[in-house]
Coordinates of C-alpha atoms in Angstrom, one line a residue:
M1 CA -122.8 24.7 50.5
S2 CA -121.7 21.1 50.9
R3 CA -123.2 18.5 53.3
L4 CA -121.9 18.7 56.8
A5 CA -119.6 16.2 58.3
S6 CA -120.0 15.0 61.9
K7 CA -117.7 17.7 63.4
E8 CA -119.7 20.4 61.5
L9 CA -122.9 18.9 62.8
E10 CA -121.5 19.3 66.3
A11 CA -120.7 22.9 65.6
A12 CA -124.2 23.4 64.3
A13 CA -125.6 21.9 67.5
R14 CA -123.6 24.3 69.6
E15 CA -124.7 27.2 67.5
A16 CA -128.3 26.1 67.9
S17 CA -127.9 25.8 71.6
A18 CA -126.5 29.3 71.8
A19 CA -129.3 30.6 69.7
A20 CA -131.9 29.0 71.9
E21 CA -130.3 30.5 75.0
A22 CA -130.3 34.0 73.6
P23 CA -132.8 36.5 75.2
G24 CA -136.3 36.0 73.9
N25 CA -135.9 32.5 72.7
A26 CA -136.9 30.8 76.0
S27 CA -140.3 31.2 77.5
A28 CA -141.0 34.1 79.9
S29 CA -140.7 31.8 82.9
G30 CA -137.4 30.5 81.6
S31 CA -138.6 26.9 82.0
A32 CA -136.3 24.1 80.9
N33 CA -139.0 22.8 78.5
G34 CA -139.1 26.2 76.8
A35 CA -135.4 26.3 76.3
A36 CA -135.4 22.7 75.1
D37 CA -138.1 23.5 72.6
A38 CA -136.3 26.5 71.3
T39 CA -133.1 24.5 71.0
A40 CA -134.9 21.8 69.0
A41 CA -136.5 24.4 66.7
A42 CA -133.2 26.1 66.1
M43 CA -131.5 22.8 65.4
E44 CA -134.2 21.8 62.9
R45 CA -133.8 25.1 61.0
L46 CA -130.0 24.6 60.9
V47 CA -130.4 21.0 59.6
L48 CA -132.8 22.0 56.9
Q49 CA -130.7 25.0 55.9
R50 CA -127.2 23.4 56.0
V51 CA -127.6 19.7 55.7
C52 CA -130.5 19.1 53.4
S53 CA -129.4 21.8 51.0
S54 CA -126.3 21.4 48.8
A55 CA -124.3 23.5 46.4
R56 CA -126.2 21.9 43.5
D57 CA -129.6 23.1 44.9
E58 CA -128.4 26.6 45.2
W59 CA -126.4 26.7 41.9
H60 CA -127.6 28.7 38.9
A61 CA -125.6 29.0 35.7
D62 CA -126.4 32.7 35.4
T63 CA -124.8 33.5 38.7
V64 CA -121.4 32.3 37.7
D65 CA -120.8 35.1 35.2
A66 CA -121.6 37.8 37.9
L67 CA -118.8 36.6 40.3
G68 CA -116.1 38.8 38.6
A69 CA -117.9 42.1 39.0
Q70 CA -116.4 42.9 42.5
L71 CA -113.7 40.2 42.5
R72 CA -110.1 40.9 43.6
L73 CA -108.1 38.0 42.3
S74 CA -104.6 36.7 43.1
I75 CA -103.3 33.9 40.8
V76 CA -100.2 32.3 42.2
V77 CA -98.1 30.2 39.7
L78 CA -95.9 27.8 41.6
G79 CA -93.1 26.7 39.4
A80 CA -93.0 30.0 37.6
S81 CA -89.4 29.7 36.5
G82 CA -90.0 26.4 34.6
D83 CA -90.6 25.7 30.9
L84 CA -94.3 24.8 31.4
A85 CA -95.0 28.2 33.1
K86 CA -93.4 30.4 30.4
K87 CA -94.5 28.3 27.4
K88 CA -98.0 27.3 28.5
T89 CA -99.3 28.7 31.8
Y90 CA -98.5 32.4 31.4
P91 CA -99.5 32.5 27.7
A92 CA -102.9 30.9 28.6
L93 CA -103.4 33.4 31.3
F94 CA -102.6 36.2 28.9
H95 CA -105.2 35.0 26.5
L96 CA -107.8 35.1 29.3
F97 CA -106.6 38.5 30.3
K98 CA -106.8 39.9 26.7
K99 CA -110.3 38.5 26.1
G100 CA -111.6 40.0 29.4
F101 CA -112.1 36.8 31.3
L102 CA -110.0 37.9 34.2
P103 CA -111.1 40.7 36.6
R104 CA -109.6 44.2 36.3
R105 CA -108.2 44.0 39.9
L106 CA -105.7 41.2 39.4
Q107 CA -102.2 40.2 40.5
I108 CA -100.3 37.2 39.1
V109 CA -97.6 36.1 41.5
G110 CA -94.9 33.8 40.3
Y111 CA -93.3 31.6 43.0
A112 CA -90.3 29.3 42.5
R113 CA -86.8 28.4 43.9
S114 CA -84.9 30.4 41.3
K115 CA -83.5 33.7 42.4
M116 CA -85.2 36.3 40.2
S117 CA -86.7 39.8 40.5
S118 CA -90.1 40.7 39.2
P119 CA -88.6 42.7 36.2
E120 CA -86.5 39.7 35.3
L121 CA -89.6 37.5 35.3
R122 CA -91.4 39.9 33.0
D123 CA -88.4 40.0 30.6
R124 CA -88.4 36.2 30.6
L125 CA -92.1 36.0 29.8
R126 CA -92.3 38.8 27.2
P127 CA -91.1 37.0 24.1
F128 CA -93.5 34.1 24.7
L129 CA -96.4 36.5 25.2
E130 CA -95.5 38.5 22.1
K131 CA -95.9 35.4 20.0
E132 CA -99.5 35.1 21.2
S133 CA -100.4 38.8 21.1
N134 CA -101.1 39.4 17.3
G135 CA -99.0 42.5 17.6
D136 CA -100.9 44.0 20.5
G137 CA -97.8 45.1 22.5
E138 CA -100.0 47.3 24.8
A139 CA -101.9 44.3 26.0
V140 CA -98.7 42.4 26.7
E141 CA -97.4 45.3 28.8
Q142 CA -100.7 45.6 30.7
F143 CA -100.6 41.9 31.5
L144 CA -97.0 42.0 32.6
N145 CA -97.7 44.9 34.9
S146 CA -100.0 42.5 36.8
C147 CA -97.1 40.0 37.2
C148 CA -94.6 39.9 40.0
Y149 CA -92.3 37.3 41.5
L150 CA -91.3 35.9 44.8
A151 CA -88.5 33.3 45.4
G152 CA -88.8 30.6 48.0
D153 CA -88.3 26.9 48.6
Y154 CA -91.1 24.3 48.2
D155 CA -90.3 22.4 51.4
A156 CA -89.6 25.2 53.9
P157 CA -92.1 27.5 55.6
D158 CA -90.2 30.8 55.1
G159 CA -91.1 31.4 51.5
Y160 CA -94.8 30.5 52.1
E161 CA -95.0 32.9 55.0
R162 CA -93.7 35.7 52.9
L163 CA -96.1 34.7 50.1
G164 CA -99.1 34.6 52.4
A165 CA -98.2 38.0 53.9
A166 CA -97.8 39.5 50.4
L167 CA -101.2 38.1 49.3
A168 CA -103.0 39.4 52.4
G169 CA -101.3 42.8 52.0
W170 CA -102.4 43.2 48.4
E171 CA -106.0 42.1 49.4
A172 CA -105.9 44.7 52.1
Q173 CA -105.0 47.4 49.6
M174 CA -107.8 46.3 47.2
C175 CA -110.4 46.5 50.0
V176 CA -109.5 50.1 51.0
G177 CA -112.0 52.6 49.6
S178 CA -114.1 49.8 47.9
S179 CA -117.6 50.7 46.9
A180 CA -118.7 47.2 47.5
P181 CA -121.4 46.8 50.2
P182 CA -120.3 45.4 53.6
P183 CA -118.5 43.1 54.3
G184 CA -116.5 44.3 51.3
P185 CA -115.5 43.0 47.8
R186 CA -115.1 39.4 46.9
L187 CA -111.6 38.0 47.3
G188 CA -110.1 35.1 45.4
R189 CA -106.9 33.1 45.4
L190 CA -106.0 30.6 42.7
F191 CA -102.9 28.5 43.2
Y192 CA -101.7 26.9 40.0
L193 CA -99.2 24.1 40.6
A194 CA -97.0 23.9 37.5
L195 CA -94.8 21.4 39.5
P196 CA -94.0 17.7 39.4
P197 CA -96.6 15.7 41.4
S198 CA -93.9 14.4 43.7
V199 CA -93.9 17.7 45.6
Y200 CA -97.7 18.2 45.7
P201 CA -98.2 17.0 49.2
Q202 CA -95.6 19.2 50.8
V203 CA -96.6 22.2 48.7
C204 CA -100.3 21.7 49.5
Q205 CA -99.5 21.5 53.2
R206 CA -97.5 24.7 53.3
L207 CA -100.1 26.5 51.2
R208 CA -102.8 25.5 53.6
E209 CA -100.8 26.5 56.7
H210 CA -99.5 29.9 55.4
C211 CA -101.5 31.0 52.4
G212 CA -105.0 29.4 52.8
T213 CA -106.5 32.3 54.7
L214 CA -108.0 35.2 52.9
Y215 CA -107.7 38.8 54.2
G216 CA -110.6 39.6 56.6
K217 CA -111.4 43.2 56.9
G218 CA -111.5 44.5 60.5
S219 CA -109.4 41.8 62.2
N220 CA -106.1 42.1 63.9
G221 CA -104.5 45.3 62.7
G222 CA -100.9 44.3 63.5
A223 CA -101.2 41.2 61.2
A224 CA -102.4 43.4 58.4
A225 CA -99.7 46.0 58.9
S226 CA -97.0 43.3 58.5
A227 CA -98.8 41.8 55.6
S228 CA -99.1 45.1 53.8
A229 CA -95.5 46.0 54.5
A230 CA -94.4 42.7 52.9
A231 CA -96.4 43.5 49.9
G232 CA -95.0 47.0 49.7
G233 CA -98.2 48.8 50.6
G234 CA -99.7 50.6 53.6
A235 CA -103.3 49.4 53.9
N236 CA -105.1 49.5 57.2
G237 CA -107.0 46.5 58.5
G238 CA -105.7 43.0 58.9
G239 CA -105.4 39.4 57.8
G240 CA -108.4 37.4 58.6
N241 CA -110.1 34.2 57.8
G242 CA -111.2 33.1 54.3
G243 CA -114.6 32.1 53.1
E244 CA -114.3 28.9 51.1
G245 CA -110.5 28.9 51.6
G246 CA -110.5 29.5 55.4
S247 CA -107.9 27.5 57.2
R248 CA -109.2 24.3 58.8
R249 CA -106.5 24.5 61.5
G250 CA -106.4 26.7 64.6
A251 CA -109.2 28.8 66.0
A252 CA -111.8 30.1 63.6
A253 CA -112.2 33.8 63.2
P254 CA -115.6 35.4 64.2
S255 CA -118.1 35.1 61.4
A256 CA -118.3 38.9 61.1
L257 CA -114.7 39.0 59.9
L258 CA -115.2 36.5 57.1
P259 CA -114.8 37.8 53.5
P260 CA -118.1 38.1 51.6
E261 CA -120.0 35.3 49.9
G262 CA -118.3 34.3 46.7
S263 CA -114.8 34.6 48.0
F264 CA -112.7 31.5 47.4
V265 CA -109.3 29.8 47.6
R266 CA -108.6 27.0 45.1
L267 CA -105.8 24.8 43.9
I268 CA -105.3 23.8 40.3
L269 CA -103.3 20.6 39.9
E270 CA -101.5 19.4 36.7
K271 CA -101.4 15.8 35.7
P272 CA -100.1 13.1 36.1
F273 CA -102.1 12.2 39.2
G274 CA -100.1 9.2 40.2
H275 CA -98.6 6.3 38.3
D276 CA -101.3 3.7 39.0
L277 CA -104.4 3.2 41.1
Q278 CA -102.5 2.8 44.4
S279 CA -100.1 5.7 43.9
S280 CA -103.0 7.9 42.8
E281 CA -105.0 7.1 45.9
V282 CA -102.0 7.8 48.2
L283 CA -101.5 11.2 46.5
A284 CA -105.2 12.0 46.7
T285 CA -105.3 11.1 50.4
Q286 CA -102.2 13.2 51.1
I287 CA -103.6 16.3 49.3
G288 CA -107.1 15.7 50.7
S289 CA -105.8 15.9 54.3
F290 CA -105.1 19.6 53.7
W291 CA -107.6 20.7 51.0
P292 CA -111.2 19.5 50.6
E293 CA -112.4 18.2 47.3
E294 CA -114.5 21.2 46.5
Q295 CA -111.3 23.4 46.5
L296 CA -109.3 21.1 44.2
Y297 CA -109.3 21.4 40.4
R298 CA -107.4 18.6 38.7
I299 CA -106.9 20.1 35.3
D300 CA -107.4 18.0 32.1
H301 CA -106.5 20.3 29.1
Y302 CA -108.4 18.0 26.8
L303 CA -111.7 18.8 28.5
G304 CA -111.3 22.4 27.5
K305 CA -111.2 21.6 23.7
E306 CA -114.2 22.7 21.7
L307 CA -114.8 19.3 20.3
V308 CA -115.0 17.8 23.8
Q309 CA -117.1 20.7 25.2
N310 CA -119.6 20.3 22.4
M311 CA -120.0 16.6 23.1
L312 CA -122.7 17.1 25.8
M313 CA -124.7 19.2 23.3
L314 CA -124.3 16.6 20.6
R315 CA -125.4 13.8 23.0
F316 CA -128.3 15.4 24.8
A317 CA -129.6 18.4 22.9
N318 CA -130.2 16.4 19.7
P319 CA -133.2 14.0 20.2
I320 CA -132.6 12.3 16.9
F321 CA -128.9 11.5 17.6
G322 CA -129.7 10.6 21.2
A323 CA -132.4 8.0 20.2
F324 CA -129.9 6.1 18.1
F325 CA -126.9 6.3 20.4
N326 CA -126.9 2.8 21.9
R327 CA -126.0 -0.8 21.3
H328 CA -128.9 -1.4 19.0
Y329 CA -127.7 1.1 16.4
I330 CA -123.9 1.3 17.1
S331 CA -121.7 -1.7 16.5
N332 CA -118.3 -0.2 17.6
I333 CA -116.7 3.2 18.5
Q334 CA -113.2 4.4 17.7
I335 CA -111.6 7.3 19.7
T336 CA -108.3 8.3 18.0
F337 CA -105.5 10.7 19.0
K338 CA -102.6 11.1 16.7
E339 CA -99.4 13.3 16.9
P340 CA -97.1 13.6 13.8
F341 CA -94.0 14.2 15.9
G342 CA -92.0 12.2 18.4
T343 CA -90.6 13.1 21.8
E344 CA -88.2 15.7 20.4
G345 CA -85.7 15.7 23.3
R346 CA -88.4 15.2 26.0
G347 CA -88.1 11.5 26.0
G348 CA -86.6 11.3 29.5
Y349 CA -89.9 12.7 30.9
F350 CA -92.2 10.7 28.6
D351 CA -90.4 7.5 29.3
Q352 CA -91.5 7.6 33.0
Y353 CA -95.1 7.4 31.8
G354 CA -95.7 6.1 28.3
I355 CA -98.6 6.8 26.0
I356 CA -101.3 5.0 28.1
R357 CA -100.5 7.0 31.2
D358 CA -99.8 10.2 29.3
V359 CA -102.9 10.4 27.1
I360 CA -105.3 7.4 27.3
Q361 CA -105.8 7.0 31.0
N362 CA -106.7 10.7 31.4
H363 CA -107.6 12.6 28.3
L364 CA -109.2 9.9 26.1
I365 CA -111.0 8.1 29.0
Q366 CA -112.7 11.5 29.7
V367 CA -113.8 11.6 26.1
L368 CA -115.2 8.1 26.4
A369 CA -117.0 9.0 29.6
L370 CA -118.7 12.0 28.0
L371 CA -119.5 10.0 25.0
T372 CA -121.2 7.1 26.8
M373 CA -122.6 8.6 30.0
E374 CA -126.3 9.0 30.7
A375 CA -128.0 12.4 30.8
P376 CA -127.2 14.3 34.0
V377 CA -130.1 15.6 36.2
S378 CA -128.7 19.1 35.7
L379 CA -125.8 21.0 34.2
H380 CA -124.2 21.4 37.6
P381 CA -120.6 20.2 37.4
D382 CA -121.0 17.5 40.0
D383 CA -124.1 16.1 38.4
I384 CA -122.2 15.8 35.1
R385 CA -119.2 14.2 36.9
D386 CA -121.5 11.8 38.8
E387 CA -122.7 10.4 35.4
K388 CA -119.1 10.1 34.2
V389 CA -118.1 8.1 37.3
K390 CA -121.1 5.8 36.9
V391 CA -120.2 4.9 33.3
L392 CA -116.5 4.5 34.1
R393 CA -117.3 2.1 36.8
C394 CA -119.0 -0.1 34.2
V395 CA -115.9 -0.3 32.1
A396 CA -114.2 -3.7 32.4
P397 CA -110.4 -3.5 32.8
P398 CA -108.8 -4.7 29.5
G399 CA -106.4 -7.6 29.4
P400 CA -103.2 -8.1 27.4
A401 CA -105.3 -9.6 24.5
D402 CA -107.3 -6.3 24.3
A403 CA -104.3 -4.1 23.7
V404 CA -101.6 -3.5 21.1
V405 CA -98.6 -1.3 22.1
G406 CA -95.8 -0.1 19.9
Q407 CA -92.7 2.1 19.7
Y408 CA -91.7 4.2 16.7
S409 CA -88.4 3.5 14.9
A410 CA -86.3 5.7 12.7
D411 CA -87.7 6.4 9.2
Q412 CA -88.1 9.3 6.7
G413 CA -84.9 10.9 8.0
Q414 CA -86.4 11.1 11.5
P415 CA -84.9 9.5 14.6
G416 CA -86.5 6.6 16.4
Y417 CA -87.6 6.8 20.0
L418 CA -84.5 5.0 21.3
D419 CA -82.4 7.5 19.3
D420 CA -83.5 10.2 21.7
P421 CA -80.5 10.8 23.9
T422 CA -82.8 11.4 26.9
V423 CA -84.4 8.0 26.6
P424 CA -82.8 5.1 28.6
A425 CA -81.1 2.5 26.4
G426 CA -83.4 -0.5 25.7
S427 CA -86.5 1.2 26.9
R428 CA -89.8 -0.7 26.3
T429 CA -92.0 2.3 27.0
P430 CA -94.9 2.4 24.5
T431 CA -95.3 5.5 22.3
F432 CA -98.4 3.9 20.7
A433 CA -101.3 2.0 22.1
A434 CA -104.7 0.7 20.9
V435 CA -106.9 -0.6 23.7
R436 CA -110.3 -2.3 23.4
L437 CA -112.8 -1.5 26.1
L438 CA -116.3 -2.8 26.9
V439 CA -118.9 -0.8 28.9
R440 CA -120.9 -3.3 30.9
N441 CA -124.3 -1.6 31.1
E442 CA -127.6 -1.8 29.4
R443 CA -126.9 0.9 26.8
W444 CA -123.5 -0.3 25.6
D445 CA -123.2 -3.9 26.5
G446 CA -121.4 -5.8 23.7
V447 CA -120.2 -2.6 21.8
P448 CA -116.3 -2.6 21.6
I449 CA -114.8 0.8 22.1
I450 CA -111.2 1.2 20.8
I451 CA -109.1 4.0 22.1
K452 CA -106.0 4.6 20.0
A453 CA -103.2 7.1 20.6
G454 CA -99.6 7.5 19.4
K455 CA -96.7 9.7 18.6
A456 CA -94.7 10.0 15.4
L457 CA -97.7 9.0 13.3
N458 CA -98.8 10.0 9.8
E459 CA -101.0 13.0 10.8
R460 CA -102.3 15.2 13.5
L461 CA -105.8 14.0 14.4
A462 CA -108.3 13.8 17.2
A463 CA -111.5 12.0 16.2
V464 CA -114.4 9.9 17.3
R465 CA -115.9 7.5 14.9
G466 CA -118.9 5.2 15.3
K467 CA -120.0 2.4 13.0
G468 CA -123.7 1.8 12.6
A469 CA -125.0 -1.7 13.5
D470 CA -126.4 -3.8 10.7
R471 CA -130.1 -4.3 11.2
G472 CA -132.7 -6.3 9.1
D473 CA -117.2 21.4 31.9
Q474 CA -116.1 22.1 38.2
Q475 CA -117.3 19.8 34.8
H476 CA -114.0 20.5 33.0
F477 CA -111.9 19.2 35.9
V478 CA -111.5 15.7 37.2
R479 CA -113.0 14.7 40.6
R480 CA -111.2 12.2 42.8
D481 CA -113.7 9.4 42.2
E482 CA -113.4 9.9 38.5
L483 CA -109.6 9.6 38.8
R484 CA -110.0 6.5 40.9
A485 CA -112.4 4.9 38.4
A486 CA -110.1 5.7 35.4
W487 CA -107.0 4.2 37.1
A488 CA -109.0 1.1 38.1
I489 CA -109.6 0.5 34.4
F490 CA -106.0 0.7 33.3
T491 CA -103.9 -0.4 36.2
P492 CA -104.0 -4.1 35.4
L493 CA -103.0 -3.5 31.8
L494 CA -100.3 -1.1 32.8
A495 CA -98.9 -3.7 35.2
A496 CA -98.8 -6.3 32.4
V497 CA -97.1 -3.8 30.0
D498 CA -94.5 -2.9 32.6
A499 CA -93.9 -6.6 33.3
G500 CA -93.2 -7.3 29.6
A501 CA -96.4 -9.4 29.2
V502 CA -97.6 -7.4 26.3
P503 CA -95.3 -7.4 23.2
V504 CA -94.0 -4.0 22.0
H505 CA -94.4 -3.7 18.2
T506 CA -92.1 -1.3 16.3
Y507 CA -93.6 1.0 13.7
P508 CA -91.9 3.4 11.3
Y509 CA -91.9 7.1 12.1
G510 CA -94.7 8.8 10.1
S511 CA -96.7 5.6 9.6
R512 CA -100.2 4.8 10.9
G513 CA -98.8 2.7 13.7
P514 CA -98.4 -1.1 14.2
S515 CA -100.3 -3.3 11.8
A516 CA -101.5 -5.3 14.8
A517 CA -103.6 -2.4 15.8
D518 CA -105.6 -2.8 12.6
T519 CA -106.1 -6.4 13.4
L520 CA -107.5 -5.5 16.8
A521 CA -109.9 -3.1 15.2
N522 CA -111.0 -5.5 12.6
D523 CA -111.6 -8.2 15.2
S524 CA -113.8 -5.7 17.0
G525 CA -116.0 -5.1 13.9
Y526 CA -114.4 -2.0 12.6
V527 CA -113.7 -1.8 8.9
R528 CA -111.4 1.0 7.8
T529 CA -112.5 2.9 4.7
E530 CA -110.7 5.5 2.6
Y531 CA -112.4 8.7 1.4
T532 CA -110.9 11.4 -0.8
W533 CA -112.4 14.8 -0.3
Q534 CA -113.2 16.5 -3.6
T535 CA -112.0 20.0 -4.0
T536 CA -114.0 20.6 -7.2
H537 CA -117.4 19.3 -8.2
P538 CA -118.6 18.4 -11.7
K539 CA -121.2 20.7 -13.2
N540 CA -124.7 19.3 -13.1
K541 CA -125.7 17.9 -16.5
L542 CA -129.4 18.4 -17.5

């Protein structure tokens, strides 16, 4: 339960007053003093219960796994007809389904502008799922049976009204005959926006207005009948208000009609989250006017990688490692991300962002935050993200002298970046960048951290390296203040790059990148060494 804002405090005061005026709360004489005392006592209880507590105080890791036992879940994929959905989103959902990480009572609704039927969507998805199935055709068909499709515009209410009715109708059917104790089974809605960020504000507004209210058992029967009919069912009951996802507009439903504790409505947003600090803040403010932060999940796929997830254990569960992880024992750190391929026909999209916005400002800065943050007070996601924000705010924005950017050219029979027909002629967008950062805090002051990322390099690699000093997890999603802090680091440098103040070095396709990047690393105290792994070992000689 989050801390209450002023309007919520006013509602709490009204509730306290009503509780105090209830029979039995005032003194037998009905004196004004007795009523006032009862009001004050009720108000104190509410403040202690609602204001002084927080979700972190009530959160326990072992309760998270139990949420799916009675959950009826709707996943809505907005942009379901696009390449991202069929190649990435649906296969990822299939993996979760196959491994048992999704509840049995599940529907996955595709929503997009393309005119398409549900069987046509399944036929479109089937070959991409079969590639990931390891020959388990039965699992593919079971998953596809959970998938349906609804066509609608992104900027008009009609499609969202039909979507909201279909969701409420399915939820009504799932609640009929449930063995869950009153007020019924948990309900969940996940909206996954596989869409360009330019349409996020209007989509978020329409979802809030027409799809943000969970079915509430026992409310208006007529609403439920129309919802159920839209979904093709005939459940009794009606569309009500929704727990975490209840609409913030209009009159609130009676509390007795709310779905049970653990019900939720959440939005998952794909990057990029803006183009710089200013545009990111504008986008966050627009989305935040319809959805509170606790319902927003800005996904960063890199935070789901095993290497990144293990970083917290490496940092804080190993006392030996932790004791030496500071400026007294580490002279510099290298965070490297390499891809051995170019844009491959996607240069038109990539050219809008470049390697710093596409990889460094989000994925790799998150690695830096996990690597350099202090120990969180608990494993609650917000406690972890608090520490990430603290360390990011200590990072000094780099200047042009702290960066080397490059663009790959044709070599080894492979085309250069400018040879991609989707890339504008004469583009200066970097496909490689090495950036030197300094964390201005007691633990890391004076330790250069070089983040390096590039396309069309000599190998596929994601690595973190540290050089010893010479001596005599909501944690897997990005919170708004994290996003702000990350953009604040890179916006000045991006402005300089965009203005042409940072030279763009060319480097051959398949190489290690511009030689100037090695110079930057050497100037920061990093000495590159070569090591050849031995595949055989000589026999020990006695």
